[in-house]
Coordinates of C-alpha atoms in Angstrom, one line a residue:
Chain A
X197 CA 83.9 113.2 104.0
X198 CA 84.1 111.5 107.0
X199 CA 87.1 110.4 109.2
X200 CA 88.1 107.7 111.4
X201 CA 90.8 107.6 113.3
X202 CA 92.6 104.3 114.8
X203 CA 95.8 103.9 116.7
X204 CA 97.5 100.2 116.1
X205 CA 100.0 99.4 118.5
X206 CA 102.0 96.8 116.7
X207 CA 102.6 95.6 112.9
X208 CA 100.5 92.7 113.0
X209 CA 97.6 95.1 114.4
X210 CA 98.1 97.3 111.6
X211 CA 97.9 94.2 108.9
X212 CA 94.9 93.3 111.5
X213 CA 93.3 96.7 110.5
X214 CA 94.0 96.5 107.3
X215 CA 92.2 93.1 106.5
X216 CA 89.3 94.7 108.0
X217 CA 89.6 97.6 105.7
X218 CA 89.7 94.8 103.0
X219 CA 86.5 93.0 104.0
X220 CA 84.9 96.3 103.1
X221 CA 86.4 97.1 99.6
X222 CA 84.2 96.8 96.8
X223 CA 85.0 96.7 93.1
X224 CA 86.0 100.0 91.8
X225 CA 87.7 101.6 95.2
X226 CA 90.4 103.6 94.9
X227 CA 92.7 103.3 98.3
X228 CA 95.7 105.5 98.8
X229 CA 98.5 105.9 101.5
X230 CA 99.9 108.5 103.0
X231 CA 103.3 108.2 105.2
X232 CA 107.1 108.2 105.1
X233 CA 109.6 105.5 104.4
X234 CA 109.2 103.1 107.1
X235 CA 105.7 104.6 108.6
X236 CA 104.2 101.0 107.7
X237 CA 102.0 101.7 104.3
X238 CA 103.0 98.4 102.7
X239 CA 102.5 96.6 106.4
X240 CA 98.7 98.1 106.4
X241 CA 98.6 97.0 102.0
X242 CA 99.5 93.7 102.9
X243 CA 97.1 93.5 105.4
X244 CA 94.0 95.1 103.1
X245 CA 94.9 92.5 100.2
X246 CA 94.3 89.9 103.0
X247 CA 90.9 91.5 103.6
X248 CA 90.5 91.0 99.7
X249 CA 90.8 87.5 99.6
X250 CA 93.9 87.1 97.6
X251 CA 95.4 83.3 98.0
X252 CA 99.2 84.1 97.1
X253 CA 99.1 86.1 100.8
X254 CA 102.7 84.5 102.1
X255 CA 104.0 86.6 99.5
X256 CA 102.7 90.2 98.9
X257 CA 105.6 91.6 98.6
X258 CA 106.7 95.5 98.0
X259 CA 105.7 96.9 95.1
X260 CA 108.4 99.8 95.0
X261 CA 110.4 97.8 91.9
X262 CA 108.4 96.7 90.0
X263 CA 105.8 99.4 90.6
X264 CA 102.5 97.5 90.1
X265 CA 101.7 94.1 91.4
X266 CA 98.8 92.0 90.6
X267 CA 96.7 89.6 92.3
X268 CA 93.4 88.2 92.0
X269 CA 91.0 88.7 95.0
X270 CA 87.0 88.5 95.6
X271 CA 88.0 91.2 92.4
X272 CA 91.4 92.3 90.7
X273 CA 93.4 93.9 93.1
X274 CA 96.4 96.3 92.0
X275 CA 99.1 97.3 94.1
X276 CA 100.8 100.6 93.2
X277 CA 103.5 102.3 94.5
X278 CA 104.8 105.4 93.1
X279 CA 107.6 106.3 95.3
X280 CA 109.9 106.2 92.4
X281 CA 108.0 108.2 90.2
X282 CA 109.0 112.0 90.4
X283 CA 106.2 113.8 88.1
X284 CA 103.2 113.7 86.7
X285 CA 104.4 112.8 83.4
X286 CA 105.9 109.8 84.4
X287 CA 102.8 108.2 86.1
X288 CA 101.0 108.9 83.1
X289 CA 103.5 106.9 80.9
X290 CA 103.0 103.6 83.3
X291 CA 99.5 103.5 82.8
X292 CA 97.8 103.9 85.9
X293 CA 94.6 105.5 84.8
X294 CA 94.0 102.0 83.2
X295 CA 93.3 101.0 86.6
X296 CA 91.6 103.3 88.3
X297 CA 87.8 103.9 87.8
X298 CA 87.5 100.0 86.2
X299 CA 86.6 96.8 88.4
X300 CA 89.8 96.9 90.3
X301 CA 90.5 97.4 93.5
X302 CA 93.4 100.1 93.6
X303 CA 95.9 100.7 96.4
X304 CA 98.4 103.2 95.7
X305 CA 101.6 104.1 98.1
X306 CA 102.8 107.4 98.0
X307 CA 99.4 108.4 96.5
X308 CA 100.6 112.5 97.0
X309 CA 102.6 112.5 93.7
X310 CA 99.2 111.2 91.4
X311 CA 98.3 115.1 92.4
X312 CA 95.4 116.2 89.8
X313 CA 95.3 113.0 88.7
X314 CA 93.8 111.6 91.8
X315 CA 89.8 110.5 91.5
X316 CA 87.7 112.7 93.8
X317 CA 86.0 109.5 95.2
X318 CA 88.6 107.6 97.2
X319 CA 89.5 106.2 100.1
X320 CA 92.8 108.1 102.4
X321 CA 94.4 106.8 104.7
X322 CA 97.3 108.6 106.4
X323 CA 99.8 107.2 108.5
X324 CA 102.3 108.8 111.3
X325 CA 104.7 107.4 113.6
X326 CA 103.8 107.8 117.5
X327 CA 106.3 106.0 118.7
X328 CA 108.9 103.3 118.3
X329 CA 105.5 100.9 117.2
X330 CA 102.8 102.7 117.4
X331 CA 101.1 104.3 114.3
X332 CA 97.7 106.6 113.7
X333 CA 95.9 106.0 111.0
X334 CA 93.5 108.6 109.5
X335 CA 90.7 107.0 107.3
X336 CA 88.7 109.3 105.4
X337 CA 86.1 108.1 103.2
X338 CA 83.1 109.9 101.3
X339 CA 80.6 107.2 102.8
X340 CA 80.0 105.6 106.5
X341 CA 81.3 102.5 106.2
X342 CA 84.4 102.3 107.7
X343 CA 82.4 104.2 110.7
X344 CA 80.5 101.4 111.8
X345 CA 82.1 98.7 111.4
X346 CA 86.4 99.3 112.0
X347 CA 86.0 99.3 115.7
X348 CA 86.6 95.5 116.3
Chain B
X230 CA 129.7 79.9 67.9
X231 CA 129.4 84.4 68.2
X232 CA 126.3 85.3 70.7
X233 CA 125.0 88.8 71.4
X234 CA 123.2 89.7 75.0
X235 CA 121.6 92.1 75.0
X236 CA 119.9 93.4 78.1
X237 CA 118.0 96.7 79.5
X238 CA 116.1 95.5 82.4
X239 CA 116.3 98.2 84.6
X240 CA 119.1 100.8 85.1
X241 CA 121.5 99.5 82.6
X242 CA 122.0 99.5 78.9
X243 CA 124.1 96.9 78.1
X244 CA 125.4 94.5 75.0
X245 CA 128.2 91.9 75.3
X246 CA 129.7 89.5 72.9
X247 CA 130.9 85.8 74.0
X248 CA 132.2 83.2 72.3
X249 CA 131.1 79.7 72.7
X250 CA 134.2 76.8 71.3
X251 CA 134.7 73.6 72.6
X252 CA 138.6 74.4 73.7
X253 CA 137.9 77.6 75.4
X254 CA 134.2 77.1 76.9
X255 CA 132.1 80.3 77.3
X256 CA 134.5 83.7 76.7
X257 CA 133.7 87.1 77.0
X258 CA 134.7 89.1 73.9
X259 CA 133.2 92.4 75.0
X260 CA 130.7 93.5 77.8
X261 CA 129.5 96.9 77.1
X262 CA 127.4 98.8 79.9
X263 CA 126.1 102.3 80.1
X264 CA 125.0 103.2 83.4
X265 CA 122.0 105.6 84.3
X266 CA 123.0 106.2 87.6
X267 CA 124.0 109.7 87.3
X268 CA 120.3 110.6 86.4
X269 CA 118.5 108.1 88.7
X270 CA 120.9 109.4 91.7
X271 CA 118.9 112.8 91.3
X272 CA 115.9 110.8 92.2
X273 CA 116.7 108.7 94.4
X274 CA 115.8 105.6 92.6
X275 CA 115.2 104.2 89.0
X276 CA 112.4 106.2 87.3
X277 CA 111.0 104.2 84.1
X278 CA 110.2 106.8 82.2
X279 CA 113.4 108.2 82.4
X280 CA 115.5 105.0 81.6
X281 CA 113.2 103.7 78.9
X282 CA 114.3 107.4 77.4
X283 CA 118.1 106.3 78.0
X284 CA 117.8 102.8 76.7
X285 CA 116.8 104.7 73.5
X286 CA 119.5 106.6 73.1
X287 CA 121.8 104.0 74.5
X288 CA 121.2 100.8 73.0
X289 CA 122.6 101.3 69.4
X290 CA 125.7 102.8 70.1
X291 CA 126.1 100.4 73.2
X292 CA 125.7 97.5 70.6
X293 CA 128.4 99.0 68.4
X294 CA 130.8 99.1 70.6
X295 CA 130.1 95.6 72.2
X296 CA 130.5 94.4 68.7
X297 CA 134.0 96.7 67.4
X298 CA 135.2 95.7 71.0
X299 CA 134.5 92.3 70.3
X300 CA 136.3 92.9 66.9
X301 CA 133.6 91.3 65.1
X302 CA 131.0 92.2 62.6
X303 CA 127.0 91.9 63.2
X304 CA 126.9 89.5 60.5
X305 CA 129.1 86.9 61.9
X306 CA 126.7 87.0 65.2
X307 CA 125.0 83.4 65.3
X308 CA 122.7 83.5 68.1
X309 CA 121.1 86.7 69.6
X310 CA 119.9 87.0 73.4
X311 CA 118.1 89.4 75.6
X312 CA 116.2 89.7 78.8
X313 CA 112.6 89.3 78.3
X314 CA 111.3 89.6 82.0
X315 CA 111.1 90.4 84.7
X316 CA 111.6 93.9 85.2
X317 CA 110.2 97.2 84.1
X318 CA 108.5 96.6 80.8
X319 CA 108.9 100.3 79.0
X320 CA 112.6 99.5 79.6
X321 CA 112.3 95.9 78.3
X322 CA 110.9 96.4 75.5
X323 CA 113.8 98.3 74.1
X324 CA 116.2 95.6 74.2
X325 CA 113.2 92.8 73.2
X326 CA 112.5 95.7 69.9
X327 CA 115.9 96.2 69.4
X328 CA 117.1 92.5 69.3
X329 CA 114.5 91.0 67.3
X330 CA 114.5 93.8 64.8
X331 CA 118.2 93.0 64.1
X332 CA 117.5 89.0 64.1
X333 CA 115.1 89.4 61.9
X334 CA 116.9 91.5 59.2
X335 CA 119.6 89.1 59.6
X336 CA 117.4 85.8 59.5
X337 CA 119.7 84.8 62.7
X338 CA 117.6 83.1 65.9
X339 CA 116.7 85.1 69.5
X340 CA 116.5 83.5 72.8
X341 CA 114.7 85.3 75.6
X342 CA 116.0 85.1 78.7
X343 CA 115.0 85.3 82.4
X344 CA 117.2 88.2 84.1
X345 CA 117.1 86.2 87.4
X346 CA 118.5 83.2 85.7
X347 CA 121.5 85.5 83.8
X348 CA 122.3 86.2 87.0
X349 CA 122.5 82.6 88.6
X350 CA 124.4 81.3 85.4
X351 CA 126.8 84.6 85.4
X352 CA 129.0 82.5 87.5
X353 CA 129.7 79.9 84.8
X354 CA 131.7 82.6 82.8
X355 CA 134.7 82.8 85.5
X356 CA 133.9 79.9 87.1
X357 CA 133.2 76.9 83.9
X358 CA 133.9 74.1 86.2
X359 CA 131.8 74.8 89.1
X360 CA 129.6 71.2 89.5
X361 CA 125.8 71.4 90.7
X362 CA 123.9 71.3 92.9
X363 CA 124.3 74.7 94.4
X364 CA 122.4 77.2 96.1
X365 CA 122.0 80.5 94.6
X366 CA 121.6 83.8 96.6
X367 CA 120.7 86.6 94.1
X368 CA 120.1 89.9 96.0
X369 CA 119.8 92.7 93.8
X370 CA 117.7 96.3 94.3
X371 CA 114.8 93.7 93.2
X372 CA 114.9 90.8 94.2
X373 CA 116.2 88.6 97.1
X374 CA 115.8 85.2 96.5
X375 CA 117.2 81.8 97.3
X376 CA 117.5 79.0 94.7
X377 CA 118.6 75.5 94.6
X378 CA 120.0 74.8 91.4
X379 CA 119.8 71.4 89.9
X380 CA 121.0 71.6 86.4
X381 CA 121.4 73.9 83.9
X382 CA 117.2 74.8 83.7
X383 CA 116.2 73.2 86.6
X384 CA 115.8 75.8 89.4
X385 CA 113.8 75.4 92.7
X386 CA 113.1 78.5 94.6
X387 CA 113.3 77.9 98.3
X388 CA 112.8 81.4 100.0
X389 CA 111.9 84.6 98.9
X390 CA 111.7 88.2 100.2
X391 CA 107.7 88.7 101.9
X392 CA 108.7 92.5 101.6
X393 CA 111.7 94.5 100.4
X394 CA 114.3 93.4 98.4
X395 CA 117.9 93.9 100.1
X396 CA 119.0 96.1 97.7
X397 CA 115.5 98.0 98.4
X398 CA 116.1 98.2 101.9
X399 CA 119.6 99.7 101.1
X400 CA 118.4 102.2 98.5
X401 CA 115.8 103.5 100.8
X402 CA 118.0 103.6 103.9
X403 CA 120.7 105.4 101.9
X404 CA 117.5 108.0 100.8
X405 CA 116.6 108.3 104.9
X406 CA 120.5 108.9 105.6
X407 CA 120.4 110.9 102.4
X408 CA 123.8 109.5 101.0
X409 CA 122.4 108.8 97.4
X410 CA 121.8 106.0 94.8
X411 CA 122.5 103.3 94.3
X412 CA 122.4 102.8 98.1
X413 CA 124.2 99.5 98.4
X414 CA 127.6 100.9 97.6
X415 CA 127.1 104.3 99.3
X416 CA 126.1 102.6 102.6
X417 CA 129.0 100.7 101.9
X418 CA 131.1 103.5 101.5
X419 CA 130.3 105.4 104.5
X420 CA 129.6 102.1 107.1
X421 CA 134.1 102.1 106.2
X422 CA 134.5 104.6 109.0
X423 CA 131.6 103.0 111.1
X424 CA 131.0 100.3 114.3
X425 CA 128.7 97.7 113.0
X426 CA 128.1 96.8 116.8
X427 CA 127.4 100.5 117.6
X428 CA 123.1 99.9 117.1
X429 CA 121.5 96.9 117.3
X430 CA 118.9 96.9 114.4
X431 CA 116.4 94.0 114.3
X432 CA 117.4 90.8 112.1
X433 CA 114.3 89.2 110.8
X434 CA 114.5 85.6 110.8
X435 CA 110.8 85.0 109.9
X436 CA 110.5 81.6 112.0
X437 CA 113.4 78.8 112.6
X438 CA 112.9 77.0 109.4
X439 CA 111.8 79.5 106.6
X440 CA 114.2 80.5 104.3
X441 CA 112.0 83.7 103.5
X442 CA 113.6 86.8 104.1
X443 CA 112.2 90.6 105.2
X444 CA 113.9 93.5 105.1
X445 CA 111.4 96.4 105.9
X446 CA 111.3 95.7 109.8
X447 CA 115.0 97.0 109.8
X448 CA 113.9 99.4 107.7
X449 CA 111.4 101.0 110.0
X450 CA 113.6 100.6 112.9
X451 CA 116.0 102.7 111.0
X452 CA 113.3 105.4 110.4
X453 CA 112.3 105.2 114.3
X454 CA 116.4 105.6 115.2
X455 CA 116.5 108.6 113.1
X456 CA 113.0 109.4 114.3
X457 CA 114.4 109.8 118.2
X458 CA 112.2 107.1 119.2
X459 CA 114.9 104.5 120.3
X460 CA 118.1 105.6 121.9
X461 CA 119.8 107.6 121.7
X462 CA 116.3 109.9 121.5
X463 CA 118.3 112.3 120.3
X464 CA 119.0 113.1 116.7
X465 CA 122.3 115.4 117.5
X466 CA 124.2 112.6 118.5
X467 CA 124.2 111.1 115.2
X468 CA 127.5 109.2 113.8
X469 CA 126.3 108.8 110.2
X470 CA 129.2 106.2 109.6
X471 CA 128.1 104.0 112.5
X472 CA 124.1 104.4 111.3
X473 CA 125.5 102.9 108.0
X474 CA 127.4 100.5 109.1
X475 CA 125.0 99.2 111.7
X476 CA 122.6 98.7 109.1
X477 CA 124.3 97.0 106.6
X478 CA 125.6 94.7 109.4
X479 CA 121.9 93.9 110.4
X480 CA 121.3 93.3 106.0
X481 CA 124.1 90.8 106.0
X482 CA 124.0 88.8 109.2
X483 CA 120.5 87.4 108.0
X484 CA 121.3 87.1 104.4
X485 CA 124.4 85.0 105.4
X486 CA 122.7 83.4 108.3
X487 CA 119.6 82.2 105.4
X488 CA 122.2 81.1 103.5
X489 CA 124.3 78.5 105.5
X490 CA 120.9 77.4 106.8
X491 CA 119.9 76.5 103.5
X492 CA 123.6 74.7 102.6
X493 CA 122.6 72.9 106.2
X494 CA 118.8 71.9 105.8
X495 CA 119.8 70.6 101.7
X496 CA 123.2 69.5 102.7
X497 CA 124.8 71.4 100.0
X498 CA 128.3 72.3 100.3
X499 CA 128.4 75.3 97.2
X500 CA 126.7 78.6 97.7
X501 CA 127.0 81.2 94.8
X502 CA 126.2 84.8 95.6
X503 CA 125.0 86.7 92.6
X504 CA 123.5 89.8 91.6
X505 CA 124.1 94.0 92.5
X506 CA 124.7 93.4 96.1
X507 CA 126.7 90.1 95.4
X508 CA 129.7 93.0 95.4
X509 CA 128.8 94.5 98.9
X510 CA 132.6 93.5 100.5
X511 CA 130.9 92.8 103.9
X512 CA 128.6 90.0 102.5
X513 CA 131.4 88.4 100.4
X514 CA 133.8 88.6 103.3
X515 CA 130.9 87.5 105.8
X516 CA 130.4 84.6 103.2
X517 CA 133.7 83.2 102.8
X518 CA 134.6 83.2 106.7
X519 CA 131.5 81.3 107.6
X520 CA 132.0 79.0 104.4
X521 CA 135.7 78.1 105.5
X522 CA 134.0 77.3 108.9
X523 CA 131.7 74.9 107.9
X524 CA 132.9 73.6 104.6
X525 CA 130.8 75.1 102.1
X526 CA 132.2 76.8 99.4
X527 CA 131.4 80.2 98.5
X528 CA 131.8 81.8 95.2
X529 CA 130.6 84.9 93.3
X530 CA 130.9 86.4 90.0
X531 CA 133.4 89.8 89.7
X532 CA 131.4 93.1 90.1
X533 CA 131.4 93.8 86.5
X534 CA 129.6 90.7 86.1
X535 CA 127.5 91.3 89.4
X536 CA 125.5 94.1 88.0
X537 CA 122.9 93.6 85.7
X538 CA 125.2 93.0 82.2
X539 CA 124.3 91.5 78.9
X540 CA 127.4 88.6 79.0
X541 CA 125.4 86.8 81.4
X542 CA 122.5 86.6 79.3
X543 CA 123.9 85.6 76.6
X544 CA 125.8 82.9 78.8
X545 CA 122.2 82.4 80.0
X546 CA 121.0 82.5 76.4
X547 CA 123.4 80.1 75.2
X548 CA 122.4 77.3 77.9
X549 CA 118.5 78.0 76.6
X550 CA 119.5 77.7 73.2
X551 CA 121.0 74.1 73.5
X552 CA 117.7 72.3 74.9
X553 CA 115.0 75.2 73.0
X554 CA 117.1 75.2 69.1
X555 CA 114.2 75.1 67.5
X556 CA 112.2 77.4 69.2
X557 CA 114.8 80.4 68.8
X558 CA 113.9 81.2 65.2
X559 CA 109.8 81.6 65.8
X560 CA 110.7 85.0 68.1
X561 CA 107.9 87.0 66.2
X562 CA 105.2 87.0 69.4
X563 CA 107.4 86.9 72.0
X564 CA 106.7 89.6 74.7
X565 CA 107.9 91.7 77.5
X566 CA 106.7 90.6 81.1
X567 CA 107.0 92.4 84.4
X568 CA 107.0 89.5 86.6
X569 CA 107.9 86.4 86.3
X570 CA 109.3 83.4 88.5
X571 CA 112.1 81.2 87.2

């Protein structure tokens, strides 16, 4: 597993990092956020379904209602968040495994509660508050990519 | 003519009977809701699973009582209603199930309705005479959207949340400040003893002209005052009443503020506030003052009919049903969706 770690400095420099992240999705990848309320994981989402290409972009908007939003990128991009979800059981009912491991790209907020159910090969990426702006972002990935090519 | 609404969107199981007659308009005979707050409050939030379970158990003996209350019988129903989309569609599909099982044993027709546009029409049912145009604000846990409407039917959405809903941001502020669900009315509760001027959360404004709103930049500066990273830097110092009432002062200012700039940019003099947080006192009050300023008049439905209910879908239905007859009694394939515009 390797890890990269990058410090943004402002929202629009975390959606800046996140439409990189984007640019180096491919169809299948499974993305999930780490952080508490308000660390920015929909701010960075936003930003990686830019990356992806998807045109409805004004509007990507929080997924915490409605649980899973669509769009359609380069490839089909889902958008989950399961910060209402309180156990295992109840992610199962919604379905998710019918988007994971297919041509989708997945990102998942509050990714900890998928627990077992979570594929082995995915992309982390925790987020923590430095300051009143500031936020580090830890990318771990099981390949190099994000390696060579984040540090714009 | 006898309509039933029937609706189970989200938290609420509910079934209300109104009465359509040319002397007496639109009149509720009974609006039945069961709330699953109590369970959801555990959670801090609305869990699907959970309240597609409840709208089970709920919905039959919900629709009983809407119809003794109503002091009707089932047959004598004309025109059935329920909420189609958007919301969650486990929970949907109870109501959709539900209501076109018993239109179908009946031979009576179903109208599916849009939830967002039960709430823009709830207003008709207290208010009857109130002319278009008007703009619509309908702020709920999830949605926060501004509409200009035309007609009965003819919406045109002008702004839109790029983020959180309002009631979102509330809900999760309330979970931060740990004061419980639904957040909206406990912020409300505990900003009483609060000093709305006490800390000066962001408002997001987007740019001069949008009429697009965002609510998780107040959010996050929330989390960073209770974080220590903006003054006070110090947690102990706390004043939970003054937190709350800070933020739901920051909430309001720029719903209000979106608002009047719509009324100003379409130069229409009606706004109508609708939907769960349509009841927050501060937003109504906020409303009202700025309306009587400027001359734009400001209504909104009661609470009851604020949260999500089934009389205003099957006001909603009934408006549907006038221009769609025909296509009420071919129900068979219609579907639940998660998301849908007006």
């Amino acid at each position: 597993m390797k890890s990269v770690v990058i410090i943004s400095s402002s929202p629009e420099e975390s959606q800046k990092i996140g439409r990189a992240i984007g640019k180096l999705l491919t169809a299948g990848d499974v993305v999930c956020l780490y952080g508490d309320l308000g660390s920015g994981k929909t701010c960075l989402a936003q930003g990686i379904i830019k990356g992806l290409d998807v045109a409805e972009d004004k509007y990507l908007r929080s997924p915490t209602f409605t649980l899973i939003n669509q769009y359609k990128g380069r490839m089909p991009v889902c958008h989950l968040d399961l910060y209402r979800l309180d156990n295992i059981n109840e992610i199962e009912d919604i379905g998710i495994e019918e988007h994971i491991g297919g041509d989708e790209v997945v990102i998942i907020e509050w990714a900890e509660r998928l627990e077992k159910l979570l594929p082995e090969k995915r992309i982390d990426i925790h987020i923590s508050s430095v300051n009143v702006n500031t936020r580090k972002l830890i990318i771990s990935c099981p390949d190099n990519r994000f390696e060579e090519s984040l540090y714009i | 003519m006898l309509i039933l609404g029937i609706e189970t969107s989200c938290d609420e199981t509910a079934a209300a009977v109104v009465e359509v007659s040319h002397e007496h308009g639109i009149k509720i005979k009974s609006n039945i809701i069961a709330s699953q707050h109590e369970i959801h409050n555990k959670y801090g939030g609305v869990v699907p699973e959970l309240a597609c379970r409840r709208h089970i158990e709920n919905i039959n003996p919900v629709i009983t009582e809407a119809i003794d209350k109503a002091g009707v019988k089932l047959n004598d129903i004309e025109l059935f209603a329920v909420t189609k989309c958007p919301g969650l569609v486990v929970a949907l599909l109870v109501g959709l199930s539900t209501a076109k099982a018993i239109a179908y044993a009946l031979k009576k027709p179903l109208i599916g309705v849009n939830h967002l546009e039960g709430h823009i029409l709830s207003i008709f049912l207290e208010k009857p005479d109130l002319s278009f145009p008007f703009f619509s604000l309908l702020v709920s846990g999830g949605h926060t959207e501004l509409y200009l409407i035309e007609d009965f039917g003819k919406y045109k959405a002008l702004g839109r949340s790029r983020d959180d809903a309002a009631g979102e941001a509330f809900d999760k502020a309330s979970k931060m400040l740990k004061l419980g669900y639904p957040g909206g009315p406990a912020i409300e509760k505990t900003a009483i003893s609060g000093n709305p001027l006490s800390i000066n959360f962001p408002r997001a404004y987007i740019d001069k002209d949008s009429l697009d709103f965002s609510f998780s930049g107040v959010k996050t500066a929330l989390k960073n005052y209770l974080d220590g990273f903006i003054p006070p830097y110090s947690t102990s110092s706390i004043f939970l009443p003054d937190v709350a009432a800070s933020f739901q002062q920051a909430v309001v200012d720029v719903l209000i503020n979106k608002a009047f700039l719509a009324a100003k940019m379409y130069n229409v003099k009606t706004i109508v506030i609708a939907g769960g947080v349509a009841s927050n006192k501060l937003l109504r009050e906020g409303m009202k003052k700025r309306g009587t300023a400027e001359g734009v008049s400001v209504y909104h439905p009661s609470p009851i009919l604020c949260t999500d209910n089934a009389a205003m879908i099957a006001c909603a239905g009934y408006h549907r049903f006038i221009k769609e007859r025909d296509a009420c009694c071919n129900f068979y394939d219609m579907d639940a969706e998660a998301q849908m515009s007006l």
